[in-house]
C-alpha cells in the first residue's frame, strides 16, 4: 500500500475515509498551526477506529492484559477518553520539558483519582507497571508525537 502511495501519489482508503491535514481541515479551524491540526487528524483517526469497533457491535472485547470485557460500549468510550487524556498529558510534559521520571510522576498524579485502587494497591500497581508501564506509555506517545513533528518538517 505504501509503495502504491509513493508511486501513484494517491491511495484509496479502504473504509472510504482518510484522515490527514488537508486544506479543508485547515479552513475549518479558526486557529492552530500544522502540528496541532495534524494531531487533530490523527487523533480523529484513532477515535474513528474505536467508533468502528463500536459499529461492529461485538459482544465482547479481548484485551491482552485485562482479559475479556463484555461491557463493550462503555469500554470503548473509556478507551477514547483515555486516548485523549494520555495524549494531552504527554503533550504537557513535552511543553514543560520534563525528563521521563518527572513525566511519569506528573501523569501518575494526574490519573491518580481515575485509577484509584491501581496506585494504592502495591501488588496491583507492580503488576500494571510490568504489563503496561506509565513510562512505556509516555515513550510510545512521545515517539508518535516525534513522528508527527518530523513529518511536518520534511519537504
mmCIF file of C-alpha atoms in Angstrom:
data_model
loop_
_atom_site.group_PDB
_atom_site.id
_atom_site.type_symbol
_atom_site.label_atom_id
_atom_site.label_comp_id
_atom_site.label_asym_id
_atom_site.label_seq_id
_atom_site.Cartn_x
_atom_site.Cartn_y
_atom_site.Cartn_z
ATOM 1 C CA UNK A 1 0.000 0.000 0.000
ATOM 2 C CA UNK A 2 2.771 2.423 0.890
ATOM 3 C CA UNK A 3 4.554 1.681 -2.393
ATOM 4 C CA UNK A 4 1.340 2.443 -4.264
ATOM 5 C CA UNK A 5 1.001 5.745 -2.446
ATOM 6 C CA UNK A 6 4.569 6.734 -3.290
ATOM 7 C CA UNK A 7 4.339 5.589 -6.916
ATOM 8 C CA UNK A 8 0.884 6.915 -7.726
ATOM 9 C CA UNK A 9 0.783 9.814 -5.226
ATOM 10 C CA UNK A 10 -2.708 8.759 -4.064
ATOM 11 C CA UNK A 11 -4.343 5.854 -2.282
ATOM 12 C CA UNK A 12 -7.891 4.600 -1.963
ATOM 13 C CA UNK A 13 -8.967 4.494 1.681
ATOM 14 C CA UNK A 14 -10.404 1.044 2.325
ATOM 15 C CA UNK A 15 -13.026 2.375 4.700
ATOM 16 C CA UNK A 16 -13.824 5.257 2.384
ATOM 17 C CA UNK A 17 -12.477 7.686 4.984
ATOM 18 C CA UNK A 18 -8.986 9.107 5.320
ATOM 19 C CA UNK A 19 -7.560 11.390 7.987
ATOM 20 C CA UNK A 20 -4.938 13.955 7.065
ATOM 21 C CA UNK A 21 -4.110 17.609 7.314
ATOM 22 C CA UNK A 22 -5.869 18.968 4.253
ATOM 23 C CA UNK A 23 -6.762 22.475 3.097
ATOM 24 C CA UNK A 24 -10.374 21.729 4.096
ATOM 25 C CA UNK A 25 -9.303 20.804 7.638
ATOM 26 C CA UNK A 26 -7.196 23.975 7.899
ATOM 27 C CA UNK A 27 -10.129 26.094 6.748
ATOM 28 C CA UNK A 28 -12.487 24.544 9.297
ATOM 29 C CA UNK A 29 -10.345 25.742 12.243
ATOM 30 C CA UNK A 30 -10.050 29.385 13.210
ATOM 31 C CA UNK A 31 -6.563 28.870 14.643
ATOM 32 C CA UNK A 32 -3.833 26.273 15.062
ATOM 33 C CA UNK A 33 -0.560 25.511 13.353
ATOM 34 C CA UNK A 34 0.113 22.479 11.139
ATOM 35 C CA UNK A 35 1.330 20.415 14.099
ATOM 36 C CA UNK A 36 -1.848 20.995 16.072
ATOM 37 C CA UNK A 37 -4.070 20.321 13.074
ATOM 38 C CA UNK A 38 -2.156 17.141 12.119
ATOM 39 C CA UNK A 39 -2.657 15.976 15.680
ATOM 40 C CA UNK A 40 -6.380 16.619 15.286
ATOM 41 C CA UNK A 41 -6.461 14.476 12.131
ATOM 42 C CA UNK A 42 -4.543 11.572 13.678
ATOM 43 C CA UNK A 43 -6.488 11.688 16.912
ATOM 44 C CA UNK A 44 -9.677 11.664 14.829
ATOM 45 C CA UNK A 45 -8.357 8.557 13.058
ATOM 46 C CA UNK A 46 -7.739 6.761 16.352
ATOM 47 C CA UNK A 47 -11.158 7.762 17.657
ATOM 48 C CA UNK A 48 -12.760 6.649 14.370
ATOM 49 C CA UNK A 49 -11.111 3.266 14.839
ATOM 50 C CA UNK A 50 -12.791 2.964 18.239
ATOM 51 C CA UNK A 51 -16.128 4.010 16.704
ATOM 52 C CA UNK A 52 -15.624 1.335 14.037
ATOM 53 C CA UNK A 53 -15.279 -1.290 16.762
ATOM 54 C CA UNK A 54 -18.497 0.007 18.318
ATOM 55 C CA UNK A 55 -20.295 -0.126 14.948
ATOM 56 C CA UNK A 56 -19.425 -3.811 14.689
ATOM 57 C CA UNK A 57 -21.458 -4.309 17.900
ATOM 58 C CA UNK A 58 -19.285 -7.071 19.363
ATOM 59 C CA UNK A 59 -20.495 -8.921 22.423
ATOM 60 C CA UNK A 60 -17.001 -8.985 23.942
ATOM 61 C CA UNK A 61 -13.623 -7.383 23.512
ATOM 62 C CA UNK A 62 -10.474 -9.275 24.431
ATOM 63 C CA UNK A 63 -7.647 -7.235 25.895
ATOM 64 C CA UNK A 64 -4.285 -8.937 26.218
ATOM 65 C CA UNK A 65 -3.612 -7.518 29.682
ATOM 66 C CA UNK A 66 -7.161 -7.135 31.021
ATOM 67 C CA UNK A 67 -8.869 -10.172 29.538
ATOM 68 C CA UNK A 68 -12.408 -10.279 28.132
ATOM 69 C CA UNK A 69 -14.759 -7.328 28.556
ATOM 70 C CA UNK A 70 -18.491 -7.734 27.986
ATOM 71 C CA UNK A 71 -19.456 -4.078 28.575
ATOM 72 C CA UNK A 72 -18.156 -3.147 25.120
ATOM 73 C CA UNK A 73 -19.838 0.241 24.668
ATOM 74 C CA UNK A 74 -18.586 1.726 27.898
ATOM 75 C CA UNK A 75 -15.135 0.122 27.424
ATOM 76 C CA UNK A 76 -14.775 1.819 24.030
ATOM 77 C CA UNK A 77 -15.948 5.155 25.457
ATOM 78 C CA UNK A 78 -13.395 4.813 28.257
ATOM 79 C CA UNK A 79 -10.695 3.998 25.688
ATOM 80 C CA UNK A 80 -11.486 7.172 23.736
ATOM 81 C CA UNK A 81 -11.335 9.245 26.920
ATOM 82 C CA UNK A 82 -8.054 7.586 27.919
ATOM 83 C CA UNK A 83 -6.564 8.310 24.500
ATOM 84 C CA UNK A 84 -7.424 11.989 24.738
ATOM 85 C CA UNK A 85 -6.226 12.304 28.341
ATOM 86 C CA UNK A 86 -2.918 10.498 27.827
ATOM 87 C CA UNK A 87 -2.003 12.421 24.668
ATOM 88 C CA UNK A 88 -2.887 15.721 26.363
ATOM 89 C CA UNK A 89 -0.830 14.729 29.430
ATOM 90 C CA UNK A 90 2.226 13.738 27.414
ATOM 91 C CA UNK A 91 1.986 16.951 25.409
ATOM 92 C CA UNK A 92 2.034 18.849 28.699
ATOM 93 C CA UNK A 93 5.193 17.008 29.805
ATOM 94 C CA UNK A 94 6.817 17.933 26.473
ATOM 95 C CA UNK A 95 5.790 21.577 26.826
ATOM 96 C CA UNK A 96 7.339 21.619 30.305
ATOM 97 C CA UNK A 97 10.435 19.740 29.041
ATOM 98 C CA UNK A 98 10.141 17.128 31.780
ATOM 99 C CA UNK A 99 12.504 14.174 31.870
ATOM 100 C CA UNK A 100 10.927 10.707 31.897
ATOM 101 C CA UNK A 101 10.956 10.277 35.679
ATOM 102 C CA UNK A 102 9.218 13.619 36.217
ATOM 103 C CA UNK A 103 6.780 12.893 33.372
ATOM 104 C CA UNK A 104 5.854 9.564 34.989
ATOM 105 C CA UNK A 105 5.285 11.294 38.326
ATOM 106 C CA UNK A 106 3.167 14.023 36.752
ATOM 107 C CA UNK A 107 0.989 11.595 34.784
ATOM 108 C CA UNK A 108 0.536 9.270 37.760
ATOM 109 C CA UNK A 109 -0.580 12.260 39.854
ATOM 110 C CA UNK A 110 -2.869 13.400 37.051
ATOM 111 C CA UNK A 111 -4.508 9.965 36.756
ATOM 112 C CA UNK A 112 -4.484 9.010 40.466
ATOM 113 C CA UNK A 113 -8.161 9.750 41.026
ATOM 114 C CA UNK A 114 -9.245 7.875 37.913
ATOM 115 C CA UNK A 115 -7.099 4.812 38.582
ATOM 116 C CA UNK A 116 -7.670 4.832 42.348
ATOM 117 C CA UNK A 117 -7.014 1.306 43.570
ATOM 118 C CA UNK A 118 -4.388 0.669 40.911
ATOM 119 C CA UNK A 119 -1.954 3.095 42.546
ATOM 120 C CA UNK A 120 -2.910 2.395 46.155
ATOM 121 C CA UNK A 121 -2.600 -1.397 45.981
ATOM 122 C CA UNK A 122 1.157 -2.097 45.733
ATOM 123 C CA UNK A 123 0.698 -5.574 44.229
ATOM 124 C CA UNK A 124 -1.725 -4.341 41.588
ATOM 125 C CA UNK A 125 0.443 -1.304 40.843
ATOM 126 C CA UNK A 126 3.516 -3.503 40.383
ATOM 127 C CA UNK A 127 1.613 -5.885 38.098
ATOM 128 C CA UNK A 128 0.318 -2.983 35.995
ATOM 129 C CA UNK A 129 3.769 -1.435 35.693
ATOM 130 C CA UNK A 130 5.204 -4.750 34.485
ATOM 131 C CA UNK A 131 2.444 -5.262 31.911
ATOM 132 C CA UNK A 132 1.797 -1.692 30.793
ATOM 133 C CA UNK A 133 4.095 0.797 32.457
ATOM 134 C CA UNK A 134 3.458 4.508 32.622
ATOM 135 C CA UNK A 135 6.947 5.116 31.216
ATOM 136 C CA UNK A 136 6.257 2.820 28.232
ATOM 137 C CA UNK A 137 3.011 4.673 27.512
ATOM 138 C CA UNK A 138 4.793 8.023 27.691
ATOM 139 C CA UNK A 139 7.597 6.792 25.431
ATOM 140 C CA UNK A 140 5.117 5.409 22.892
ATOM 141 C CA UNK A 141 3.100 8.615 22.730
ATOM 142 C CA UNK A 142 6.332 10.641 22.518
ATOM 143 C CA UNK A 143 7.525 8.532 19.562
ATOM 144 C CA UNK A 144 4.204 9.160 17.829
ATOM 145 C CA UNK A 145 4.423 12.912 18.522
ATOM 146 C CA UNK A 146 8.055 12.933 17.300
ATOM 147 C CA UNK A 147 6.946 11.314 14.032
ATOM 148 C CA UNK A 148 4.234 13.925 13.635
ATOM 149 C CA UNK A 149 6.755 16.713 14.124
ATOM 150 C CA UNK A 150 9.274 15.126 11.740
ATOM 151 C CA UNK A 151 6.616 14.692 9.052
ATOM 152 C CA UNK A 152 5.793 18.375 9.262
ATOM 153 C CA UNK A 153 9.410 19.427 8.874
ATOM 154 C CA UNK A 154 10.030 17.133 5.895
ATOM 155 C CA UNK A 155 9.625 18.719 2.450
#
